[in-house]
PDB file of C-alpha atoms in Angstrom:
ATOM      1  CA  UNK A   1     -95.824   1.704 -26.759  1.00  0.00           C
ATOM      2  CA  UNK A   2     -93.781   3.231 -29.547  1.00  0.00           C
ATOM      3  CA  UNK A   3     -90.262   1.885 -30.126  1.00  0.00           C
ATOM      4  CA  UNK A   4     -87.270   3.871 -31.328  1.00  0.00           C
ATOM      5  CA  UNK A   5     -84.679   2.482 -33.687  1.00  0.00           C
ATOM      6  CA  UNK A   6     -81.055   3.493 -33.337  1.00  0.00           C
ATOM      7  CA  UNK A   7     -78.877   1.646 -35.820  1.00  0.00           C
ATOM      8  CA  UNK A   8     -75.229   2.575 -35.823  1.00  0.00           C
ATOM      9  CA  UNK A   9     -74.616   1.496 -39.431  1.00  0.00           C
ATOM     10  CA  UNK A  10     -76.538   3.581 -42.029  1.00  0.00           C
ATOM     11  CA  UNK A  11     -76.887   0.497 -44.261  1.00  0.00           C
ATOM     12  CA  UNK A  12     -78.950  -1.095 -41.516  1.00  0.00           C
ATOM     13  CA  UNK A  13     -81.449   1.793 -41.736  1.00  0.00           C
ATOM     14  CA  UNK A  14     -82.311   0.754 -45.318  1.00  0.00           C
ATOM     15  CA  UNK A  15     -84.110  -2.204 -43.764  1.00  0.00           C
ATOM     16  CA  UNK A  16     -86.937   0.260 -43.002  1.00  0.00           C
ATOM     17  CA  UNK A  17     -87.544   0.636 -46.739  1.00  0.00           C
ATOM     18  CA  UNK A  18     -88.059  -3.054 -47.298  1.00  0.00           C
ATOM     19  CA  UNK A  19     -90.094  -3.305 -44.104  1.00  0.00           C
ATOM     20  CA  UNK A  20     -92.600  -0.755 -45.288  1.00  0.00           C
ATOM     21  CA  UNK A  21     -92.735  -2.247 -48.810  1.00  0.00           C
ATOM     22  CA  UNK A  22     -93.554  -5.698 -47.393  1.00  0.00           C
ATOM     23  CA  UNK A  23     -96.237  -4.229 -45.102  1.00  0.00           C
ATOM     24  CA  UNK A  24     -97.768  -2.393 -48.050  1.00  0.00           C
ATOM     25  CA  UNK A  25     -97.835  -5.586 -50.109  1.00  0.00           C
ATOM     26  CA  UNK A  26     -99.533  -7.389 -47.243  1.00  0.00           C
ATOM     27  CA  UNK A  27    -102.417  -4.903 -47.413  1.00  0.00           C
ATOM     28  CA  UNK A  28    -102.985  -5.366 -51.139  1.00  0.00           C
ATOM     29  CA  UNK A  29    -106.057  -7.554 -51.874  1.00  0.00           C
ATOM     30  CA  UNK A  30    -104.024  -9.373 -54.530  1.00  0.00           C
ATOM     31  CA  UNK A  31    -100.725  -9.221 -52.636  1.00  0.00           C
ATOM     32  CA  UNK A  32     -98.031 -11.769 -53.368  1.00  0.00           C
ATOM     33  CA  UNK A  33     -97.619 -12.625 -49.687  1.00  0.00           C
ATOM     34  CA  UNK A  34     -98.728 -11.731 -46.207  1.00  0.00           C
ATOM     35  CA  UNK A  35     -96.204 -10.395 -43.680  1.00  0.00           C
ATOM     36  CA  UNK A  36     -98.036  -9.815 -40.395  1.00  0.00           C
ATOM     37  CA  UNK A  37     -94.804  -8.990 -38.630  1.00  0.00           C
ATOM     38  CA  UNK A  38     -94.024  -6.136 -41.059  1.00  0.00           C
ATOM     39  CA  UNK A  39     -97.517  -4.643 -40.752  1.00  0.00           C
ATOM     40  CA  UNK A  40     -97.244  -4.721 -36.977  1.00  0.00           C
ATOM     41  CA  UNK A  41     -93.815  -3.072 -36.912  1.00  0.00           C
ATOM     42  CA  UNK A  42     -94.882  -0.335 -39.310  1.00  0.00           C
ATOM     43  CA  UNK A  43     -97.697   0.511 -36.933  1.00  0.00           C
ATOM     44  CA  UNK A  44     -95.382   0.480 -33.911  1.00  0.00           C
ATOM     45  CA  UNK A  45     -92.286   2.331 -35.105  1.00  0.00           C
ATOM     46  CA  UNK A  46     -92.071   6.144 -34.870  1.00  0.00           C
ATOM     47  CA  UNK A  47     -90.982   6.629 -38.469  1.00  0.00           C
ATOM     48  CA  UNK A  48     -92.578   8.618 -41.291  1.00  0.00           C
ATOM     49  CA  UNK A  49     -93.156   5.804 -43.785  1.00  0.00           C
ATOM     50  CA  UNK A  50     -95.275   8.133 -45.923  1.00  0.00           C
ATOM     51  CA  UNK A  51     -92.132   9.140 -47.863  1.00  0.00           C
ATOM     52  CA  UNK A  52     -92.295   5.724 -49.551  1.00  0.00           C
ATOM     53  CA  UNK A  53     -95.991   5.736 -50.446  1.00  0.00           C
ATOM     54  CA  UNK A  54     -95.593   6.793 -54.081  1.00  0.00           C
ATOM     55  CA  UNK A  55     -92.678   4.509 -55.013  1.00  0.00           C
ATOM     56  CA  UNK A  56     -94.676   2.049 -57.158  1.00  0.00           C
ATOM     57  CA  UNK A  57     -91.742   0.599 -59.125  1.00  0.00           C
ATOM     58  CA  UNK A  58     -89.552   0.071 -56.079  1.00  0.00           C
ATOM     59  CA  UNK A  59     -92.429  -1.357 -54.054  1.00  0.00           C
ATOM     60  CA  UNK A  60     -93.233  -3.803 -56.830  1.00  0.00           C
ATOM     61  CA  UNK A  61     -89.573  -4.821 -57.188  1.00  0.00           C
ATOM     62  CA  UNK A  62     -89.261  -5.497 -53.456  1.00  0.00           C
ATOM     63  CA  UNK A  63     -92.518  -7.431 -53.426  1.00  0.00           C
ATOM     64  CA  UNK A  64     -91.348  -9.614 -56.359  1.00  0.00           C
ATOM     65  CA  UNK A  65     -87.936 -10.022 -54.761  1.00  0.00           C
ATOM     66  CA  UNK A  66     -89.466 -11.095 -51.434  1.00  0.00           C
ATOM     67  CA  UNK A  67     -91.803 -13.515 -53.184  1.00  0.00           C
ATOM     68  CA  UNK A  68     -88.904 -15.154 -55.055  1.00  0.00           C
ATOM     69  CA  UNK A  69     -86.629 -15.390 -52.008  1.00  0.00           C
ATOM     70  CA  UNK A  70     -89.484 -16.881 -50.008  1.00  0.00           C
ATOM     71  CA  UNK A  71     -90.280 -19.420 -52.716  1.00  0.00           C
ATOM     72  CA  UNK A  72     -86.703 -20.641 -53.032  1.00  0.00           C
ATOM     73  CA  UNK A  73     -86.402 -20.733 -49.217  1.00  0.00           C
ATOM     74  CA  UNK A  74     -89.446 -23.038 -49.035  1.00  0.00           C
ATOM     75  CA  UNK A  75     -88.014 -25.182 -51.822  1.00  0.00           C
ATOM     76  CA  UNK A  76     -84.699 -25.490 -50.053  1.00  0.00           C
ATOM     77  CA  UNK A  77     -86.340 -26.379 -46.709  1.00  0.00           C
ATOM     78  CA  UNK A  78     -88.345 -29.141 -48.324  1.00  0.00           C
ATOM     79  CA  UNK A  79     -85.370 -30.632 -50.179  1.00  0.00           C
ATOM     80  CA  UNK A  80     -83.414 -32.025 -47.213  1.00  0.00           C
ATOM     81  CA  UNK A  81     -83.956 -32.926 -43.552  1.00  0.00           C
ATOM     82  CA  UNK A  82     -80.673 -31.069 -42.819  1.00  0.00           C
ATOM     83  CA  UNK A  83     -81.671 -27.875 -44.656  1.00  0.00           C
ATOM     84  CA  UNK A  84     -80.313 -24.699 -43.137  1.00  0.00           C
ATOM     85  CA  UNK A  85     -81.044 -21.200 -44.456  1.00  0.00           C
ATOM     86  CA  UNK A  86     -78.652 -18.434 -43.389  1.00  0.00           C
ATOM     87  CA  UNK A  87     -80.149 -14.965 -43.869  1.00  0.00           C
ATOM     88  CA  UNK A  88     -77.156 -12.621 -43.988  1.00  0.00           C
ATOM     89  CA  UNK A  89     -77.826  -8.941 -43.230  1.00  0.00           C
ATOM     90  CA  UNK A  90     -81.342  -9.949 -42.208  1.00  0.00           C
ATOM     91  CA  UNK A  91     -82.443  -6.512 -40.994  1.00  0.00           C
ATOM     92  CA  UNK A  92     -86.069  -6.631 -39.878  1.00  0.00           C
ATOM     93  CA  UNK A  93     -87.115  -9.413 -42.232  1.00  0.00           C
ATOM     94  CA  UNK A  94     -89.440 -12.145 -40.965  1.00  0.00           C
ATOM     95  CA  UNK A  95     -88.681 -14.798 -43.583  1.00  0.00           C
ATOM     96  CA  UNK A  96     -88.899 -17.688 -41.157  1.00  0.00           C
ATOM     97  CA  UNK A  97     -92.420 -16.712 -40.115  1.00  0.00           C
ATOM     98  CA  UNK A  98     -93.516 -16.343 -43.744  1.00  0.00           C
ATOM     99  CA  UNK A  99     -92.006 -19.578 -45.005  1.00  0.00           C
ATOM    100  CA  UNK A 100     -91.811 -22.090 -42.184  1.00  0.00           C
ATOM    101  CA  UNK A 101     -93.569 -25.380 -42.870  1.00  0.00           C
ATOM    102  CA  UNK A 102     -92.136 -27.304 -39.915  1.00  0.00           C
ATOM    103  CA  UNK A 103     -88.915 -28.437 -41.595  1.00  0.00           C
ATOM    104  CA  UNK A 104     -85.390 -27.112 -41.650  1.00  0.00           C
ATOM    105  CA  UNK A 105     -83.776 -24.305 -39.681  1.00  0.00           C
ATOM    106  CA  UNK A 106     -82.894 -20.656 -40.266  1.00  0.00           C
ATOM    107  CA  UNK A 107     -80.203 -18.395 -38.842  1.00  0.00           C
ATOM    108  CA  UNK A 108     -80.758 -14.642 -39.081  1.00  0.00           C
ATOM    109  CA  UNK A 109     -77.422 -12.764 -38.874  1.00  0.00           C
ATOM    110  CA  UNK A 110     -76.866  -9.059 -38.546  1.00  0.00           C
ATOM    111  CA  UNK A 111     -74.971  -6.432 -36.535  1.00  0.00           C
ATOM    112  CA  UNK A 112     -75.516  -6.416 -32.734  1.00  0.00           C
ATOM    113  CA  UNK A 113     -77.819  -3.411 -32.621  1.00  0.00           C
ATOM    114  CA  UNK A 114     -80.055  -4.885 -35.322  1.00  0.00           C
ATOM    115  CA  UNK A 115     -80.264  -8.194 -33.491  1.00  0.00           C
ATOM    116  CA  UNK A 116     -81.066  -6.312 -30.296  1.00  0.00           C
ATOM    117  CA  UNK A 117     -84.044  -4.688 -32.010  1.00  0.00           C
ATOM    118  CA  UNK A 118     -85.133  -8.054 -33.422  1.00  0.00           C
ATOM    119  CA  UNK A 119     -84.990  -9.612 -29.968  1.00  0.00           C
ATOM    120  CA  UNK A 120     -87.146  -6.815 -28.564  1.00  0.00           C
ATOM    121  CA  UNK A 121     -89.684  -6.286 -31.319  1.00  0.00           C
ATOM    122  CA  UNK A 122     -89.744  -9.613 -33.180  1.00  0.00           C
ATOM    123  CA  UNK A 123     -88.268 -12.334 -30.932  1.00  0.00           C
ATOM    124  CA  UNK A 124     -87.723 -15.779 -32.492  1.00  0.00           C
ATOM    125  CA  UNK A 125     -90.787 -17.995 -32.093  1.00  0.00           C
ATOM    126  CA  UNK A 126     -89.128 -21.350 -32.755  1.00  0.00           C
ATOM    127  CA  UNK A 127     -86.007 -23.232 -31.672  1.00  0.00           C
ATOM    128  CA  UNK A 128     -85.395 -23.766 -35.403  1.00  0.00           C
ATOM    129  CA  UNK A 129     -84.940 -20.018 -35.913  1.00  0.00           C
ATOM    130  CA  UNK A 130     -81.984 -18.404 -34.164  1.00  0.00           C
ATOM    131  CA  UNK A 131     -80.478 -14.917 -34.236  1.00  0.00           C
ATOM    132  CA  UNK A 132     -76.699 -14.451 -34.518  1.00  0.00           C
ATOM    133  CA  UNK A 133     -74.776 -11.254 -33.977  1.00  0.00           C
ATOM    134  CA  UNK A 134     -71.996 -10.546 -36.466  1.00  0.00           C
ATOM    135  CA  UNK A 135     -70.852  -8.790 -39.601  1.00  0.00           C
ATOM    136  CA  UNK A 136     -71.411 -10.719 -42.800  1.00  0.00           C
ATOM    137  CA  UNK A 137     -67.959  -9.456 -43.940  1.00  0.00           C
ATOM    138  CA  UNK A 138     -66.150 -11.299 -41.124  1.00  0.00           C
ATOM    139  CA  UNK A 139     -65.421 -14.978 -40.845  1.00  0.00           C
ATOM    140  CA  UNK A 140     -66.008 -15.772 -37.171  1.00  0.00           C
ATOM    141  CA  UNK A 141     -69.638 -16.681 -37.839  1.00  0.00           C
ATOM    142  CA  UNK A 142     -68.537 -18.951 -40.665  1.00  0.00           C
ATOM    143  CA  UNK A 143     -66.247 -20.865 -38.288  1.00  0.00           C
ATOM    144  CA  UNK A 144     -69.112 -21.134 -35.826  1.00  0.00           C
ATOM    145  CA  UNK A 145     -71.399 -22.368 -38.581  1.00  0.00           C
ATOM    146  CA  UNK A 146     -68.977 -25.090 -39.608  1.00  0.00           C
ATOM    147  CA  UNK A 147     -68.601 -26.175 -35.980  1.00  0.00           C
ATOM    148  CA  UNK A 148     -72.263 -26.182 -35.019  1.00  0.00           C
ATOM    149  CA  UNK A 149     -73.800 -27.366 -38.328  1.00  0.00           C
ATOM    150  CA  UNK A 150     -71.126 -29.609 -39.949  1.00  0.00           C
ATOM    151  CA  UNK A 151     -73.708 -31.661 -41.937  1.00  0.00           C
ATOM    152  CA  UNK A 152     -76.106 -28.900 -42.937  1.00  0.00           C
ATOM    153  CA  UNK A 153     -77.350 -28.449 -46.477  1.00  0.00           C
ATOM    154  CA  UNK A 154     -76.774 -24.723 -46.721  1.00  0.00           C
ATOM    155  CA  UNK A 155     -78.364 -21.830 -48.525  1.00  0.00           C
ATOM    156  CA  UNK A 156     -77.101 -18.286 -47.948  1.00  0.00           C
ATOM    157  CA  UNK A 157     -79.415 -15.390 -48.747  1.00  0.00           C
ATOM    158  CA  UNK A 158     -78.379 -11.742 -49.048  1.00  0.00           C
ATOM    159  CA  UNK A 159     -81.398  -9.627 -49.895  1.00  0.00           C
ATOM    160  CA  UNK A 160     -80.957  -5.919 -50.557  1.00  0.00           C
ATOM    161  CA  UNK A 161     -77.435  -5.943 -49.134  1.00  0.00           C
ATOM    162  CA  UNK A 162     -74.460  -6.387 -51.413  1.00  0.00           C
ATOM    163  CA  UNK A 163     -74.910  -3.269 -53.564  1.00  0.00           C
ATOM    164  CA  UNK A 164     -73.839  -1.179 -50.587  1.00  0.00           C
ATOM    165  CA  UNK A 165     -70.386  -2.751 -50.314  1.00  0.00           C
ATOM    166  CA  UNK A 166     -67.179  -2.307 -52.285  1.00  0.00           C
ATOM    167  CA  UNK A 167     -66.350  -4.918 -54.921  1.00  0.00           C
ATOM    168  CA  UNK A 168     -63.390  -6.204 -52.954  1.00  0.00           C
ATOM    169  CA  UNK A 169     -65.598  -6.817 -49.905  1.00  0.00           C
ATOM    170  CA  UNK A 170     -68.141  -8.690 -51.963  1.00  0.00           C
ATOM    171  CA  UNK A 171     -65.428 -10.669 -53.702  1.00  0.00           C
ATOM    172  CA  UNK A 172     -63.863 -11.696 -50.411  1.00  0.00           C
ATOM    173  CA  UNK A 173     -67.222 -12.691 -48.945  1.00  0.00           C
ATOM    174  CA  UNK A 174     -68.205 -14.900 -51.905  1.00  0.00           C
ATOM    175  CA  UNK A 175     -64.725 -16.426 -52.051  1.00  0.00           C
ATOM    176  CA  UNK A 176     -64.833 -17.302 -48.332  1.00  0.00           C
ATOM    177  CA  UNK A 177     -68.255 -18.900 -48.703  1.00  0.00           C
ATOM    178  CA  UNK A 178     -67.153 -20.874 -51.747  1.00  0.00           C
ATOM    179  CA  UNK A 179     -63.933 -21.983 -50.079  1.00  0.00           C
ATOM    180  CA  UNK A 180     -65.592 -23.165 -46.855  1.00  0.00           C
ATOM    181  CA  UNK A 181     -69.046 -24.472 -47.780  1.00  0.00           C
ATOM    182  CA  UNK A 182     -69.069 -27.147 -50.460  1.00  0.00           C
ATOM    183  CA  UNK A 183     -72.415 -27.577 -52.310  1.00  0.00           C
ATOM    184  CA  UNK A 184     -73.887 -24.461 -50.656  1.00  0.00           C
ATOM    185  CA  UNK A 185     -76.298 -22.214 -52.530  1.00  0.00           C
ATOM    186  CA  UNK A 186     -75.881 -18.420 -52.513  1.00  0.00           C
ATOM    187  CA  UNK A 187     -78.798 -16.200 -53.540  1.00  0.00           C
ATOM    188  CA  UNK A 188     -78.671 -12.396 -53.769  1.00  0.00           C
ATOM    189  CA  UNK A 189     -79.844  -9.421 -55.758  1.00  0.00           C
ATOM    190  CA  UNK A 190     -77.345  -7.537 -57.893  1.00  0.00           C
ATOM    191  CA  UNK A 191     -77.285  -4.132 -59.596  1.00  0.00           C
ATOM    192  CA  UNK A 192     -75.861  -3.116 -62.953  1.00  0.00           C
ATOM    193  CA  UNK A 193     -73.031  -0.560 -63.174  1.00  0.00           C
ATOM    194  CA  UNK A 194     -75.521   1.906 -64.713  1.00  0.00           C
ATOM    195  CA  UNK A 195     -77.796   1.592 -61.628  1.00  0.00           C
ATOM    196  CA  UNK A 196     -74.796   2.206 -59.380  1.00  0.00           C
ATOM    197  CA  UNK A 197     -73.776   5.231 -61.489  1.00  0.00           C
ATOM    198  CA  UNK A 198     -77.231   6.739 -60.989  1.00  0.00           C
ATOM    199  CA  UNK A 199     -77.323   5.988 -57.262  1.00  0.00           C
ATOM    200  CA  UNK A 200     -77.882   9.678 -56.481  1.00  0.00           C
ATOM    201  CA  UNK A 201     -81.427   9.235 -57.798  1.00  0.00           C
ATOM    202  CA  UNK A 202     -82.015   6.596 -55.143  1.00  0.00           C
ATOM    203  CA  UNK A 203     -80.425   8.731 -52.458  1.00  0.00           C
ATOM    204  CA  UNK A 204     -82.940  11.504 -53.246  1.00  0.00           C
ATOM    205  CA  UNK A 205     -85.798   8.984 -53.467  1.00  0.00           C
ATOM    206  CA  UNK A 206     -85.194   7.495 -50.093  1.00  0.00           C
ATOM    207  CA  UNK A 207     -84.097  10.719 -48.320  1.00  0.00           C
ATOM    208  CA  UNK A 208     -81.240   8.650 -46.865  1.00  0.00           C
ATOM    209  CA  UNK A 209     -77.786   9.092 -48.489  1.00  0.00           C
ATOM    210  CA  UNK A 210     -76.625   5.484 -48.531  1.00  0.00           C
ATOM    211  CA  UNK A 211     -75.159   5.037 -52.034  1.00  0.00           C
ATOM    212  CA  UNK A 212     -74.976   1.895 -54.111  1.00  0.00           C
ATOM    213  CA  UNK A 213     -71.307   1.240 -54.735  1.00  0.00           C
ATOM    214  CA  UNK A 214     -71.114  -2.203 -56.440  1.00  0.00           C
ATOM    215  CA  UNK A 215     -72.646  -3.530 -59.614  1.00  0.00           C
ATOM    216  CA  UNK A 216     -71.848  -6.066 -62.311  1.00  0.00           C
ATOM    217  CA  UNK A 217     -72.825  -6.255 -65.970  1.00  0.00           C
ATOM    218  CA  UNK A 218     -71.555  -9.776 -66.810  1.00  0.00           C
ATOM    219  CA  UNK A 219     -72.779 -12.208 -64.165  1.00  0.00           C
ATOM    220  CA  UNK A 220     -70.371 -14.911 -65.359  1.00  0.00           C
ATOM    221  CA  UNK A 221     -67.545 -12.658 -64.144  1.00  0.00           C
ATOM    222  CA  UNK A 222     -68.205 -13.770 -60.576  1.00  0.00           C
ATOM    223  CA  UNK A 223     -67.398 -17.340 -61.473  1.00  0.00           C
ATOM    224  CA  UNK A 224     -63.786 -16.191 -61.933  1.00  0.00           C
ATOM    225  CA  UNK A 225     -63.703 -14.985 -58.336  1.00  0.00           C
ATOM    226  CA  UNK A 226     -63.536 -18.594 -57.109  1.00  0.00           C
ATOM    227  CA  UNK A 227     -63.266 -21.796 -59.187  1.00  0.00           C
ATOM    228  CA  UNK A 228     -66.169 -23.424 -57.338  1.00  0.00           C
ATOM    229  CA  UNK A 229     -68.706 -20.626 -57.915  1.00  0.00           C
ATOM    230  CA  UNK A 230     -71.237 -21.587 -60.581  1.00  0.00           C
ATOM    231  CA  UNK A 231     -74.132 -19.421 -61.828  1.00  0.00           C
ATOM    232  CA  UNK A 232     -77.342 -21.458 -61.601  1.00  0.00           C
ATOM    233  CA  UNK A 233     -80.181 -19.039 -62.273  1.00  0.00           C
ATOM    234  CA  UNK A 234     -80.936 -15.417 -63.111  1.00  0.00           C
ATOM    235  CA  UNK A 235     -84.266 -13.791 -62.303  1.00  0.00           C
ATOM    236  CA  UNK A 236     -85.384 -10.631 -64.111  1.00  0.00           C
ATOM    237  CA  UNK A 237     -87.911  -8.410 -62.398  1.00  0.00           C
ATOM    238  CA  UNK A 238     -89.819  -7.073 -65.387  1.00  0.00           C
ATOM    239  CA  UNK A 239     -90.804 -10.480 -66.793  1.00  0.00           C
ATOM    240  CA  UNK A 240     -92.352 -11.662 -63.542  1.00  0.00           C
ATOM    241  CA  UNK A 241     -96.061 -10.979 -62.813  1.00  0.00           C
ATOM    242  CA  UNK A 242     -96.650  -8.794 -65.912  1.00  0.00           C
ATOM    243  CA  UNK A 243    -100.154  -8.044 -64.586  1.00  0.00           C
ATOM    244  CA  UNK A 244     -98.523  -6.050 -61.814  1.00  0.00           C
ATOM    245  CA  UNK A 245     -96.211  -4.139 -64.105  1.00  0.00           C
ATOM    246  CA  UNK A 246     -98.618  -3.139 -66.860  1.00  0.00           C
ATOM    247  CA  UNK A 247     -96.674  -1.352 -69.628  1.00  0.00           C
ATOM    248  CA  UNK A 248     -93.577  -1.306 -67.421  1.00  0.00           C
ATOM    249  CA  UNK A 249     -93.180  -5.036 -68.287  1.00  0.00           C
ATOM    250  CA  UNK A 250     -91.832  -3.967 -71.709  1.00  0.00           C
ATOM    251  CA  UNK A 251     -88.764  -2.652 -69.910  1.00  0.00           C
ATOM    252  CA  UNK A 252     -87.607  -6.266 -69.762  1.00  0.00           C
ATOM    253  CA  UNK A 253     -86.766  -5.895 -73.481  1.00  0.00           C
ATOM    254  CA  UNK A 254     -84.639  -2.765 -72.883  1.00  0.00           C
ATOM    255  CA  UNK A 255     -81.299  -3.978 -71.458  1.00  0.00           C
ATOM    256  CA  UNK A 256     -80.492  -0.862 -69.432  1.00  0.00           C
ATOM    257  CA  UNK A 257     -83.792  -1.289 -67.589  1.00  0.00           C
ATOM    258  CA  UNK A 258     -84.189  -5.060 -67.717  1.00  0.00           C
ATOM    259  CA  UNK A 259     -80.687  -5.587 -66.326  1.00  0.00           C
ATOM    260  CA  UNK A 260     -80.794  -2.749 -63.852  1.00  0.00           C
ATOM    261  CA  UNK A 261     -81.194  -5.148 -60.968  1.00  0.00           C
ATOM    262  CA  UNK A 262     -81.527  -8.926 -61.009  1.00  0.00           C
ATOM    263  CA  UNK A 263     -81.697 -11.825 -58.580  1.00  0.00           C
ATOM    264  CA  UNK A 264     -78.966 -14.412 -59.012  1.00  0.00           C
ATOM    265  CA  UNK A 265     -78.516 -17.915 -57.656  1.00  0.00           C
ATOM    266  CA  UNK A 266     -74.997 -19.362 -57.477  1.00  0.00           C
ATOM    267  CA  UNK A 267     -73.992 -22.799 -56.261  1.00  0.00           C
ATOM    268  CA  UNK A 268     -70.662 -23.910 -54.827  1.00  0.00           C
ATOM    269  CA  UNK A 269     -69.575 -26.960 -56.842  1.00  0.00           C
TER     270      UNK A 269
END
C-alpha cells in the first residue's frame, strides 16, 4: 500500500533527495554500499523520484558522503563498549541498519512528523537503536541525553543538514554541544560561501525551493566559536574514489570546486 509523506518543515522534505540517491547507489553493480531500506521506501512512496535521475554529480557526492559517515560510524562503534552515535536531523536515513555490527547504540533524532513516518515505514529493529522526537536546535534532548547516557562515548552526526540554517543557529548548536559533552565527536558536511551564493541553482535542480543559507570558507573559524572545539579531519569529495569521478576528479585542484562542500570532523577537547 502506498504511503504519503506530509512533513511540516520544508527542510525535512530534502531527506527524499538523499533517500533516492542512496537507493540508486544500492542498485549500482559497483555501489559503495547497500541500503535495502532506501530501495524499499523508494518503491513504496508516491513521489516522482525521476526528477533526480540525471544528477550524476550530486548522486556521487551523496554516495561518497554516506560511505564516509558509515565508515566513521563503524569505527566509533568499535572503539568503545559505551559508544553512542546520535544522528541529528536523521530524516529517512537507515544508518543503524547499514552499519550495525552488534556493538554500541544509536539515537535517531528529528521532528515529530519525521519520527512518525520512521515509526510507520521503518520502525527500529533493535533495542540499541531508538528514535527521539525533537529539534536539533533545542536543548531539551541534550539534557535527556546527559541524564540517560552519562557515561557514553559520543559522536554526533549531522548529514545534509546544517547548510539550511542561519550561522547563529549553527554557532549556538555547536557551542551547546561543546559546552555539554566533553570528548564528543561532531561530524557534518559544510558548504562554502560560494556554494551558498549559488543556491538558486540547487533550488532549480531539486524543484524544491529550500535555499542553503550557511557556509564557511575557513574551517578553523569554527574553533573560535567555542574554546573546546578542535578540527580533527577534513574530507574532500573530489579526491575520493577517482574512478567514480573520471575527469571531474581534477576539480579537487580548483579551490572553488574542491572546497564547494566538504565533510568535517571536530572533537570537543
